PDB file of C-alpha atoms and ligand atoms in Angstrom:
ATOM      1  CA  MET A   1    -111.687  89.740 -31.273  1.00 62.00           C
ATOM      2  CA  SER A   2    -111.777  86.621 -32.362  1.00 81.00           C
ATOM      3  CA  ARG A   3    -111.088  82.796 -31.672  1.00 91.00           C
ATOM      4  CA  PRO A   4    -108.338  81.811 -33.739  1.00 92.00           C
ATOM      5  CA  ARG A   5    -110.476  78.476 -35.056  1.00 93.00           C
ATOM      6  CA  GLU A   6    -112.117  80.484 -36.599  1.00 95.00           C
ATOM      7  CA  VAL A   7    -110.780  82.745 -38.325  1.00 96.00           C
ATOM      8  CA  LEU A   8    -108.346  80.304 -39.815  1.00 97.00           C
ATOM      9  CA  ALA A   9    -111.245  77.813 -40.216  1.00 97.00           C
ATOM     10  CA  ALA A  10    -112.696  81.417 -43.284  1.00 97.00           C
ATOM     11  CA  ALA A  11    -109.281  82.047 -44.083  1.00 98.00           C
ATOM     12  CA  ALA A  12    -107.955  78.344 -45.274  1.00 98.00           C
ATOM     13  CA  ALA A  13    -111.733  78.416 -47.170  1.00 98.00           C
ATOM     14  CA  THR A  14    -110.417  81.224 -49.211  1.00 98.00           C
ATOM     15  CA  LEU A  15    -107.813  79.510 -49.765  1.00 98.00           C
ATOM     16  CA  ARG A  16    -108.892  76.535 -50.934  1.00 98.00           C
ATOM     17  CA  GLU A  17    -111.439  79.069 -53.111  1.00 98.00           C
ATOM     18  CA  GLY A  18    -107.951  80.367 -54.471  1.00 97.00           C
ATOM     19  CA  GLY A  19    -107.233  77.019 -55.342  1.00 96.00           C
ATOM     20  CA  VAL A  20    -103.891  77.128 -52.938  1.00 97.00           C
ATOM     21  CA  ALA A  21    -102.617  73.608 -52.707  1.00 95.00           C
ATOM     22  CA  SER A  22    -101.930  73.798 -48.892  1.00 96.00           C
ATOM     23  CA  PRO A  23    -105.089  75.801 -47.006  1.00 98.00           C
ATOM     24  CA  ASP A  24    -104.893  74.209 -44.162  1.00 97.00           C
ATOM     25  CA  HIS A  25    -101.539  75.077 -43.672  1.00 97.00           C
ATOM     26  CA  ASP A  26    -100.571  78.681 -45.246  1.00 98.00           C
ATOM     27  CA  ALA A  27    -104.320  79.998 -43.691  1.00 98.00           C
ATOM     28  CA  ALA A  28    -102.180  78.860 -40.468  1.00 97.00           C
ATOM     29  CA  GLU A  29     -98.469  80.347 -41.255  1.00 97.00           C
ATOM     30  CA  LEU A  30     -99.787  83.484 -42.438  1.00 98.00           C
ATOM     31  CA  LEU A  31    -102.080  84.250 -38.605  1.00 97.00           C
ATOM     32  CA  ALA A  32     -99.024  84.111 -37.230  1.00 97.00           C
ATOM     33  CA  HIS A  33     -96.744  85.974 -39.128  1.00 97.00           C
ATOM     34  CA  VAL A  34     -99.979  88.625 -38.063  1.00 97.00           C
ATOM     35  CA  LEU A  35     -99.552  87.768 -34.615  1.00 96.00           C
ATOM     36  CA  GLY A  36     -95.636  87.229 -34.307  1.00 95.00           C
ATOM     37  CA  THR A  37     -95.646  83.990 -33.430  1.00 95.00           C
ATOM     38  CA  THR A  38     -95.156  80.185 -35.169  1.00 94.00           C
ATOM     39  CA  ARG A  39     -97.258  78.109 -36.406  1.00 95.00           C
ATOM     40  CA  ALA A  40     -96.170  75.334 -33.415  1.00 95.00           C
ATOM     41  CA  ARG A  41     -97.551  78.141 -30.691  1.00 95.00           C
ATOM     42  CA  LEU A  42    -100.881  79.000 -32.732  1.00 94.00           C
ATOM     43  CA  PRO A  43    -103.313  76.315 -30.236  1.00 93.00           C
ATOM     44  CA  LEU A  44    -101.790  78.515 -27.006  1.00 93.00           C
ATOM     45  CA  VAL A  45    -103.604  82.336 -29.648  1.00 93.00           C
ATOM     46  CA  ASP A  46    -106.780  82.477 -27.787  1.00 93.00           C
ATOM     47  CA  GLU A  47    -107.920  85.868 -29.479  1.00 93.00           C
ATOM     48  CA  VAL A  48    -107.235  87.328 -32.687  1.00 94.00           C
ATOM     49  CA  PRO A  49    -107.156  90.968 -31.412  1.00 93.00           C
ATOM     50  CA  ALA A  50    -109.772  93.033 -34.001  1.00 91.00           C
ATOM     51  CA  GLU A  51    -106.680  95.169 -35.356  1.00 91.00           C
ATOM     52  CA  ARG A  52    -104.245  92.368 -36.399  1.00 95.00           C
ATOM     53  CA  LEU A  53    -107.603  90.566 -38.968  1.00 95.00           C
ATOM     54  CA  GLY A  54    -107.872  93.077 -41.204  1.00 95.00           C
ATOM     55  CA  GLU A  55    -104.338  93.081 -41.921  1.00 96.00           C
ATOM     56  CA  TYR A  56    -104.539  89.292 -42.052  1.00 97.00           C
ATOM     57  CA  ASP A  57    -107.427  89.361 -43.858  1.00 97.00           C
ATOM     58  CA  ALA A  58    -105.120  91.048 -46.728  1.00 97.00           C
ATOM     59  CA  LEU A  59    -102.643  88.991 -47.183  1.00 98.00           C
ATOM     60  CA  VAL A  60    -105.197  85.902 -47.374  1.00 98.00           C
ATOM     61  CA  ALA A  61    -106.448  87.245 -50.121  1.00 98.00           C
ATOM     62  CA  ARG A  62    -102.670  87.826 -51.832  1.00 97.00           C
ATOM     63  CA  ARG A  63    -102.657  84.271 -51.063  1.00 98.00           C
ATOM     64  CA  ALA A  64    -105.568  83.736 -52.595  1.00 98.00           C
ATOM     65  CA  ALA A  65    -104.478  85.536 -55.388  1.00 97.00           C
ATOM     66  CA  ARG A  66    -101.974  83.208 -55.820  1.00 96.00           C
ATOM     67  CA  GLU A  67     -98.625  85.392 -53.932  1.00 95.00           C
ATOM     68  CA  PRO A  68     -96.405  82.537 -52.392  1.00 96.00           C
ATOM     69  CA  LEU A  69     -96.950  82.325 -49.453  1.00 97.00           C
ATOM     70  CA  GLN A  70     -92.391  83.584 -48.855  1.00 97.00           C
ATOM     71  CA  HIS A  71     -93.376  86.781 -50.368  1.00 96.00           C
ATOM     72  CA  LEU A  72     -95.933  87.016 -47.656  1.00 97.00           C
ATOM     73  CA  THR A  73     -94.326  86.568 -44.818  1.00 97.00           C
ATOM     74  CA  GLY A  74     -90.372  87.407 -45.676  1.00 97.00           C
ATOM     75  CA  VAL A  75     -88.915  84.748 -44.560  1.00 96.00           C
ATOM     76  CA  ALA A  76     -88.135  80.919 -46.667  1.00 97.00           C
ATOM     77  CA  TRP A  77     -86.184  78.520 -44.742  1.00 96.00           C
ATOM     78  CA  PHE A  78     -83.659  75.505 -46.291  1.00 98.00           C
ATOM     79  CA  ARG A  79     -82.464  73.193 -44.040  1.00 98.00           C
ATOM     80  CA  HIS A  80     -81.254  74.399 -40.775  1.00 98.00           C
ATOM     81  CA  VAL A  81     -81.181  78.588 -42.549  1.00 98.00           C
ATOM     82  CA  GLU A  82     -83.404  80.865 -42.725  1.00 98.00           C
ATOM     83  CA  LEU A  83     -83.455  83.262 -45.636  1.00 98.00           C
ATOM     84  CA  ALA A  84     -85.242  86.575 -47.102  1.00 98.00           C
ATOM     85  CA  VAL A  85     -86.651  85.966 -50.094  1.00 98.00           C
ATOM     86  CA  GLY A  86     -89.422  88.577 -52.155  1.00 97.00           C
ATOM     87  CA  PRO A  87     -90.264  89.674 -55.394  1.00 95.00           C
ATOM     88  CA  GLY A  88     -87.090  89.510 -57.881  1.00 96.00           C
ATOM     89  CA  VAL A  89     -85.922  86.311 -56.213  1.00 97.00           C
ATOM     90  CA  PHE A  90     -86.344  82.929 -56.898  1.00 97.00           C
ATOM     91  CA  VAL A  91     -88.187  80.761 -53.630  1.00 97.00           C
ATOM     92  CA  PRO A  92     -85.782  78.067 -52.402  1.00 98.00           C
ATOM     93  CA  ARG A  93     -87.604  74.473 -52.863  1.00 96.00           C
ATOM     94  CA  PRO A  94     -87.851  71.205 -50.594  1.00 95.00           C
ATOM     95  CA  GLU A  95     -86.068  69.395 -53.045  1.00 96.00           C
ATOM     96  CA  THR A  96     -82.886  71.249 -53.074  1.00 98.00           C
ATOM     97  CA  GLU A  97     -82.019  70.694 -49.872  1.00 98.00           C
ATOM     98  CA  LEU A  98     -81.126  67.131 -50.518  1.00 98.00           C
ATOM     99  CA  LEU A  99     -78.649  68.215 -53.513  1.00 98.00           C
ATOM    100  CA  ALA A 100     -77.388  71.054 -51.168  1.00 98.00           C
ATOM    101  CA  GLY A 101     -77.121  67.953 -48.817  1.00 98.00           C
ATOM    102  CA  TRP A 102     -74.874  65.802 -50.552  1.00 98.00           C
ATOM    103  CA  ALA A 103     -72.352  68.378 -51.382  1.00 98.00           C
ATOM    104  CA  ILE A 104     -72.479  68.504 -47.259  1.00 98.00           C
ATOM    105  CA  GLU A 105     -71.316  65.149 -47.222  1.00 98.00           C
ATOM    106  CA  VAL A 106     -69.412  65.023 -49.839  1.00 98.00           C
ATOM    107  CA  ALA A 107     -67.554  67.717 -49.536  1.00 98.00           C
ATOM    108  CA  PRO A 108     -63.441  67.163 -48.627  1.00 98.00           C
ATOM    109  CA  THR A 109     -62.616  68.755 -44.847  1.00 98.00           C
ATOM    110  CA  THR A 110     -61.333  72.322 -45.786  1.00 98.00           C
ATOM    111  CA  GLY A 111     -62.551  71.130 -49.481  1.00 98.00           C
ATOM    112  CA  LEU A 112     -62.807  74.674 -51.769  1.00 98.00           C
ATOM    113  CA  VAL A 113     -67.639  74.675 -53.025  1.00 99.00           C
ATOM    114  CA  VAL A 114     -68.592  76.488 -55.822  1.00 99.00           C
ATOM    115  CA  ASP A 115     -72.706  77.119 -56.034  1.00 99.00           C
ATOM    116  CA  LEU A 116     -73.839  77.956 -59.670  1.00 98.00           C
ATOM    117  CA  CYS A 117     -77.010  80.125 -59.791  1.00 98.00           C
ATOM    118  CA  THR A 118     -77.795  80.720 -56.312  1.00 98.00           C
ATOM    119  CA  GLY A 119     -80.436  82.907 -56.179  1.00 98.00           C
ATOM    120  CA  SER A 120     -81.775  83.429 -52.443  1.00 98.00           C
ATOM    121  CA  GLY A 121     -77.944  81.693 -51.702  1.00 98.00           C
ATOM    122  CA  ALA A 122     -79.874  79.025 -50.292  1.00 98.00           C
ATOM    123  CA  VAL A 123     -77.715  75.912 -50.965  1.00 99.00           C
ATOM    124  CA  ALA A 124     -74.649  78.144 -50.103  1.00 99.00           C
ATOM    125  CA  LYS A 125     -75.460  79.183 -46.726  1.00 99.00           C
ATOM    126  CA  ALA A 126     -76.170  76.065 -45.920  1.00 99.00           C
ATOM    127  CA  VAL A 127     -73.469  74.033 -47.258  1.00 99.00           C
ATOM    128  CA  ALA A 128     -71.457  76.655 -44.833  1.00 98.00           C
ATOM    129  CA  ASP A 129     -73.474  76.728 -42.010  1.00 98.00           C
ATOM    130  CA  GLU A 130     -73.541  72.359 -41.702  1.00 98.00           C
ATOM    131  CA  ARG A 131     -69.820  73.004 -42.680  1.00 98.00           C
ATOM    132  CA  PRO A 132     -68.049  75.553 -41.608  1.00 98.00           C
ATOM    133  CA  ASP A 133     -64.918  73.819 -42.723  1.00 98.00           C
ATOM    134  CA  LEU A 134     -65.185  75.104 -45.866  1.00 98.00           C
ATOM    135  CA  ARG A 135     -64.834  77.847 -48.512  1.00 98.00           C
ATOM    136  CA  VAL A 136     -67.287  78.804 -50.165  1.00 99.00           C
ATOM    137  CA  HIS A 137     -68.050  80.575 -53.044  1.00 99.00           C
ATOM    138  CA  ALA A 138     -71.293  81.544 -55.014  1.00 99.00           C
ATOM    139  CA  VAL A 139     -72.261  83.496 -58.200  1.00 98.00           C
ATOM    140  CA  GLU A 140     -75.363  85.061 -59.794  1.00 98.00           C
ATOM    141  CA  LEU A 141     -75.863  86.538 -61.766  1.00 98.00           C
ATOM    142  CA  ASP A 142     -79.877  88.722 -62.609  1.00 98.00           C
ATOM    143  CA  GLU A 143     -78.996  91.750 -60.214  1.00 98.00           C
ATOM    144  CA  PRO A 144     -82.068  91.754 -57.992  1.00 98.00           C
ATOM    145  CA  ALA A 145     -81.451  88.849 -56.643  1.00 98.00           C
ATOM    146  CA  HIS A 146     -77.891  88.873 -56.334  1.00 98.00           C
ATOM    147  CA  ALA A 147     -78.871  91.294 -54.215  1.00 98.00           C
ATOM    148  CA  TRP A 148     -81.039  89.207 -52.074  1.00 98.00           C
ATOM    149  CA  ALA A 149     -78.109  86.715 -52.049  1.00 98.00           C
ATOM    150  CA  GLU A 150     -75.862  89.733 -50.855  1.00 98.00           C
ATOM    151  CA  ARG A 151     -78.326  90.797 -47.457  1.00 98.00           C
ATOM    152  CA  ASN A 152     -78.733  86.538 -46.802  1.00 98.00           C
ATOM    153  CA  LEU A 153     -74.477  85.357 -46.582  1.00 98.00           C
ATOM    154  CA  ALA A 154     -73.829  89.189 -45.466  1.00 98.00           C
ATOM    155  CA  GLY A 155     -71.602  87.387 -42.255  1.00 98.00           C
ATOM    156  CA  THR A 156     -71.246  83.596 -43.015  1.00 98.00           C
ATOM    157  CA  GLY A 157     -67.598  84.566 -45.151  1.00 98.00           C
ATOM    158  CA  VAL A 158     -69.220  83.083 -48.500  1.00 98.00           C
ATOM    159  CA  ASP A 159     -67.290  84.542 -51.300  1.00 98.00           C
ATOM    160  CA  LEU A 160     -70.753  86.036 -53.473  1.00 98.00           C
ATOM    161  CA  ARG A 161     -69.924  87.392 -57.482  1.00 98.00           C
ATOM    162  CA  GLN A 162     -72.284  88.572 -59.423  1.00 98.00           C
ATOM    163  CA  GLY A 163     -71.862  87.445 -62.844  1.00 98.00           C
ATOM    164  CA  ASP A 164     -72.801  84.812 -64.949  1.00 98.00           C
ATOM    165  CA  PHE A 165     -71.832  81.427 -64.309  1.00 98.00           C
ATOM    166  CA  ALA A 166     -70.315  80.725 -67.846  1.00 98.00           C
ATOM    167  CA  THR A 167     -67.384  82.450 -66.895  1.00 98.00           C
ATOM    168  CA  ALA A 168     -67.476  83.001 -63.186  1.00 98.00           C
ATOM    169  CA  PHE A 169     -64.787  82.506 -61.238  1.00 98.00           C
ATOM    170  CA  ASP A 170     -61.590  81.808 -63.592  1.00 98.00           C
ATOM    171  CA  ASP A 171     -59.061  82.644 -60.903  1.00 98.00           C
ATOM    172  CA  LEU A 172     -60.328  79.183 -59.348  1.00 98.00           C
ATOM    173  CA  LEU A 173     -59.536  77.358 -62.497  1.00 98.00           C
ATOM    174  CA  GLY A 174     -59.223  74.095 -61.982  1.00 98.00           C
ATOM    175  CA  THR A 175     -59.307  73.910 -57.934  1.00 98.00           C
ATOM    176  CA  VAL A 176     -62.924  73.399 -57.435  1.00 98.00           C
ATOM    177  CA  ASP A 177     -63.883  70.314 -54.525  1.00 99.00           C
ATOM    178  CA  VAL A 178     -66.991  70.549 -55.327  1.00 99.00           C
ATOM    179  CA  ILE A 179     -70.269  72.465 -57.370  1.00 99.00           C
ATOM    180  CA  THR A 180     -73.886  72.514 -56.039  1.00 99.00           C
ATOM    181  CA  CYS A 181     -75.984  74.510 -59.442  1.00 98.00           C
ATOM    182  CA  ASN A 182     -79.737  74.307 -59.333  1.00 98.00           C
ATOM    183  CA  PRO A 183     -80.319  76.398 -62.598  1.00 98.00           C
ATOM    184  CA  PRO A 184     -82.859  76.815 -64.067  1.00 97.00           C
ATOM    185  CA  TYR A 185     -84.435  73.617 -66.288  1.00 96.00           C
ATOM    186  CA  ILE A 186     -87.774  74.220 -67.613  1.00 94.00           C
ATOM    187  CA  PRO A 187     -89.054  73.566 -70.928  1.00 91.00           C
ATOM    188  CA  LEU A 188     -89.832  76.785 -72.543  1.00 88.00           C
ATOM    189  CA  GLU A 189     -92.954  75.199 -74.196  1.00 84.00           C
ATOM    190  CA  ALA A 190     -93.979  73.839 -70.467  1.00 87.00           C
ATOM    191  CA  TRP A 191     -95.065  77.276 -69.686  1.00 84.00           C
ATOM    192  CA  GLU A 192     -98.886  76.098 -68.767  1.00 84.00           C
ATOM    193  CA  SER A 193     -97.833  73.314 -66.288  1.00 86.00           C
ATOM    194  CA  VAL A 194     -96.374  75.571 -64.259  1.00 91.00           C
ATOM    195  CA  ALA A 195     -97.172  76.424 -60.898  1.00 91.00           C
ATOM    196  CA  GLN A 196     -99.490  79.918 -60.671  1.00 92.00           C
ATOM    197  CA  GLU A 197     -97.245  81.071 -58.065  1.00 93.00           C
ATOM    198  CA  ALA A 198     -94.013  79.767 -59.980  1.00 94.00           C
ATOM    199  CA  ARG A 199     -95.315  81.484 -63.452  1.00 91.00           C
ATOM    200  CA  ASP A 200     -96.553  85.148 -61.476  1.00 91.00           C
ATOM    201  CA  HIS A 201     -93.641  85.653 -59.009  1.00 93.00           C
ATOM    202  CA  ASP A 202     -90.901  83.540 -60.138  1.00 92.00           C
ATOM    203  CA  PRO A 203     -87.978  85.443 -62.214  1.00 93.00           C
ATOM    204  CA  HIS A 204     -88.196  83.218 -65.907  1.00 91.00           C
ATOM    205  CA  LEU A 205     -84.896  84.034 -66.151  1.00 93.00           C
ATOM    206  CA  ALA A 206     -84.599  81.072 -62.357  1.00 93.00           C
ATOM    207  CA  LEU A 207     -87.126  79.518 -64.567  1.00 94.00           C
ATOM    208  CA  PHE A 208     -87.160  78.886 -68.378  1.00 93.00           C
ATOM    209  CA  SER A 209     -84.307  77.372 -70.260  1.00 94.00           C
ATOM    210  CA  GLY A 210     -84.068  76.368 -73.685  1.00 93.00           C
ATOM    211  CA  ASP A 211     -86.697  74.196 -75.916  1.00 92.00           C
ATOM    212  CA  ASP A 212     -85.735  71.190 -74.510  1.00 94.00           C
ATOM    213  CA  GLY A 213     -84.614  73.023 -70.396  1.00 97.00           C
ATOM    214  CA  LEU A 214     -81.072  71.474 -71.029  1.00 97.00           C
ATOM    215  CA  ASP A 215     -79.838  74.829 -71.727  1.00 97.00           C
ATOM    216  CA  ALA A 216     -77.866  75.894 -68.884  1.00 98.00           C
ATOM    217  CA  ILE A 217     -76.745  72.220 -67.608  1.00 98.00           C
ATOM    218  CA  ARG A 218     -75.244  71.745 -71.243  1.00 98.00           C
ATOM    219  CA  VAL A 219     -72.850  74.822 -70.743  1.00 98.00           C
ATOM    220  CA  LEU A 220     -73.056  73.875 -66.797  1.00 98.00           C
ATOM    221  CA  GLU A 221     -71.930  70.340 -68.640  1.00 98.00           C
ATOM    222  CA  GLN A 222     -68.829  72.549 -69.918  1.00 98.00           C
ATOM    223  CA  ARG A 223     -67.860  75.286 -67.370  1.00 98.00           C
ATOM    224  CA  ALA A 224     -68.098  72.421 -64.084  1.00 98.00           C
ATOM    225  CA  ALA A 225     -65.237  71.125 -66.283  1.00 98.00           C
ATOM    226  CA  ARG A 226     -62.870  73.798 -65.944  1.00 98.00           C
ATOM    227  CA  LEU A 227     -63.805  74.313 -62.887  1.00 98.00           C
ATOM    228  CA  LEU A 228     -63.213  71.035 -60.949  1.00 98.00           C
ATOM    229  CA  ARG A 229     -59.461  69.518 -59.663  1.00 98.00           C
ATOM    230  CA  PRO A 230     -59.441  66.168 -62.091  1.00 98.00           C
ATOM    231  CA  GLY A 231     -61.619  63.570 -60.185  1.00 98.00           C
ATOM    232  CA  GLY A 232     -63.692  66.611 -58.160  1.00 98.00           C
ATOM    233  CA  LEU A 233     -67.261  66.938 -58.684  1.00 99.00           C
ATOM    234  CA  LEU A 234     -70.318  67.930 -59.693  1.00 99.00           C
ATOM    235  CA  GLY A 235     -74.421  68.036 -58.460  1.00 99.00           C
ATOM    236  CA  PHE A 236     -76.683  69.443 -59.998  1.00 98.00           C
ATOM    237  CA  GLU A 237     -80.657  69.943 -60.084  1.00 98.00           C
ATOM    238  CA  HIS A 238     -83.036  69.493 -62.474  1.00 97.00           C
ATOM    239  CA  ALA A 239     -87.326  68.369 -63.539  1.00 95.00           C
ATOM    240  CA  ASP A 240     -88.464  64.992 -62.708  1.00 94.00           C
ATOM    241  CA  VAL A 241     -88.660  63.767 -66.593  1.00 93.00           C
ATOM    242  CA  GLN A 242     -85.085  64.649 -67.209  1.00 96.00           C
ATOM    243  CA  GLY A 243     -84.008  62.179 -65.498  1.00 97.00           C
ATOM    244  CA  GLU A 244     -82.487  60.334 -68.185  1.00 98.00           C
ATOM    245  CA  SER A 245     -82.060  63.562 -69.958  1.00 97.00           C
ATOM    246  CA  ALA A 246     -80.089  65.636 -67.547  1.00 98.00           C
ATOM    247  CA  PRO A 247     -77.351  62.737 -66.687  1.00 98.00           C
ATOM    248  CA  ALA A 248     -77.381  62.291 -70.539  1.00 98.00           C
ATOM    249  CA  VAL A 249     -75.811  65.355 -70.934  1.00 98.00           C
ATOM    250  CA  LEU A 250     -72.615  64.557 -69.030  1.00 98.00           C
ATOM    251  CA  SER A 251     -72.164  61.124 -69.809  1.00 98.00           C
ATOM    252  CA  SER A 252     -71.962  61.909 -74.019  1.00 98.00           C
ATOM    253  CA  ALA A 253     -69.591  64.688 -73.033  1.00 98.00           C
ATOM    254  CA  GLY A 254     -66.986  61.832 -72.216  1.00 96.00           C
ATOM    255  CA  ARG A 255     -64.891  63.085 -69.075  1.00 98.00           C
ATOM    256  CA  TRP A 256     -66.875  61.787 -66.429  1.00 98.00           C
ATOM    257  CA  THR A 257     -67.079  59.320 -64.393  1.00 98.00           C
ATOM    258  CA  ASP A 258     -70.384  58.095 -61.413  1.00 98.00           C
ATOM    259  CA  VAL A 259     -72.508  59.725 -63.249  1.00 98.00           C
ATOM    260  CA  ARG A 260     -75.747  59.119 -61.253  1.00 98.00           C
ATOM    261  CA  ASP A 261     -78.908  60.516 -60.473  1.00 98.00           C
ATOM    262  CA  HIS A 262     -81.199  60.867 -57.395  1.00 98.00           C
ATOM    263  CA  LEU A 263     -83.987  60.600 -56.873  1.00 98.00           C
ATOM    264  CA  ASP A 264     -86.201  63.501 -54.253  1.00 96.00           C
ATOM    265  CA  LEU A 265     -88.774  62.817 -51.082  1.00 93.00           C
ATOM    266  CA  ALA A 266     -91.391  62.177 -53.256  1.00 94.00           C
ATOM    267  CA  GLY A 267     -89.756  59.463 -55.188  1.00 97.00           C
ATOM    268  CA  ARG A 268     -89.107  61.588 -58.772  1.00 97.00           C
ATOM    269  CA  PRO A 269     -86.082  61.753 -60.751  1.00 98.00           C
ATOM    270  CA  ARG A 270     -84.889  65.302 -59.547  1.00 98.00           C
ATOM    271  CA  PHE A 271     -80.901  65.865 -59.135  1.00 98.00           C
ATOM    272  CA  THR A 272     -77.647  64.328 -61.391  1.00 98.00           C
ATOM    273  CA  THR A 273     -74.015  63.989 -59.721  1.00 98.00           C
ATOM    274  CA  ALA A 274     -70.779  63.072 -61.386  1.00 98.00           C
ATOM    275  CA  ARG A 275     -67.064  63.097 -60.942  1.00 98.00           C
ATOM    276  CA  LEU A 276     -64.492  65.049 -63.431  1.00 98.00           C
ATOM    277  CA  ALA A 277     -62.302  61.983 -65.112  1.00 97.00           C
ATOM    278  CA  ARG A 278     -58.930  62.391 -63.743  1.00 93.00           C
TER     279      ARG A 278
HETATM  280  C1  SAM B 301     -83.346  77.709 -60.167  1.00 63.65           C
HETATM  281  S1  SAM B 301     -82.599  79.011 -59.487  1.00 63.65           S
HETATM  282  C2  SAM B 301     -82.021  78.361 -58.631  1.00 63.65           C
HETATM  283  C3  SAM B 301     -81.646  79.512 -57.410  1.00 63.65           C
HETATM  284  C4  SAM B 301     -81.291  78.672 -55.945  1.00 63.65           C
HETATM  285  N1  SAM B 301     -79.797  77.857 -56.289  1.00 63.65           N
HETATM  286  C5  SAM B 301     -81.784  77.986 -55.107  1.00 63.65           C
HETATM  287  O1  SAM B 301     -81.780  76.730 -55.361  1.00 63.65           O
HETATM  288  O2  SAM B 301     -82.714  78.059 -54.584  1.00 63.65           O
HETATM  289  C6  SAM B 301     -82.015  79.431 -60.707  1.00 63.65           C
HETATM  290  C7  SAM B 301     -81.078  81.184 -60.564  1.00 63.65           C
HETATM  291  O3  SAM B 301     -80.147  80.741 -61.465  1.00 63.65           O
HETATM  292  C8  SAM B 301     -79.647  82.338 -61.677  1.00 63.65           C
HETATM  293  N2  SAM B 301     -78.939  82.729 -63.515  1.00 63.65           N
HETATM  294  C9  SAM B 301     -80.377  82.184 -64.176  1.00 63.65           C
HETATM  295  N3  SAM B 301     -79.106  82.431 -65.573  1.00 63.65           N
HETATM  296  C10 SAM B 301     -77.545  81.835 -64.869  1.00 63.65           C
HETATM  297  C11 SAM B 301     -76.083  82.538 -65.062  1.00 63.65           C
HETATM  298  N4  SAM B 301     -76.249  82.808 -66.615  1.00 63.65           N
HETATM  299  N5  SAM B 301     -75.738  82.674 -64.778  1.00 63.65           N
HETATM  300  C12 SAM B 301     -75.659  83.000 -63.259  1.00 63.65           C
HETATM  301  N6  SAM B 301     -77.397  82.727 -63.151  1.00 63.65           N
HETATM  302  C13 SAM B 301     -77.961  83.070 -63.459  1.00 63.65           C
HETATM  303  C14 SAM B 301     -81.102  82.722 -61.810  1.00 63.65           C
HETATM  304  O4  SAM B 301     -81.668  84.369 -61.567  1.00 63.65           O
HETATM  305  C15 SAM B 301     -81.410  81.881 -60.785  1.00 63.65           C
HETATM  306  O5  SAM B 301     -81.321  82.878 -59.750  1.00 63.65           O
END
């Protein structure tokens, strides 16, 4: 038996040494996971049983070696929904919750929403959860990621497909009200600057998109223009350094109006929205 405070302090020190960005938080999340409780309820725990300590130490060592926290707990939260995640799928990020929130706000009643590059299914699942009136479709190219999405979207009513977003949903051409997309957008040359957790554990298909990171966004501009109804809305995420270059992909195409860029909660440029000209 050991006292939780001491166990947590030692684990946080190990994580700090490993360069983990939020050592106290992650130490507590992992302990809660091992004890089958929540972080908020940890103060109610008097002792950590000896038989749980070995398991905890092993997880802390893996986190210190920079495996993503969510791969170790198997869970990621996104707005109000829980997602199963692990090797083979991009871990949904809190900043993407804003893009999902935008779609939830702007989609017309009983409208048609398509989530391109759905990964774990995070955006599609959140939209379906908060707007049960909508018809939601999603597509993912990568086989392992698609398998995670299948698991996460089971029972939600979302129509999930496997394929390339460049050609997906031929049956919906000209009818979609809102498109969301969190595409790969990191410039290949920015490899060095990507956090170790992402570089080593997020699929590369989820991260990188050509020399300037805008290749997928250029394809998205073309596909979205074909899928949306006139006046339909597109929202997509981009890197913080693409606050001008990403909206410019739409502005220069000459068929979009109301092109706007939006900041995330840290005040960084994060997603672009626009309306297909009528
Ligand atoms: C940055 S991740 C976003 C995943 C998810 N939407 C989220 O926000 O957590 C990009 C996703 O796009 C997928 N992807 C990349 N190229 C694609 C393509 N041509 N067609 C469909 N999906 C693609 C990747 O496999 C990855 O799952």
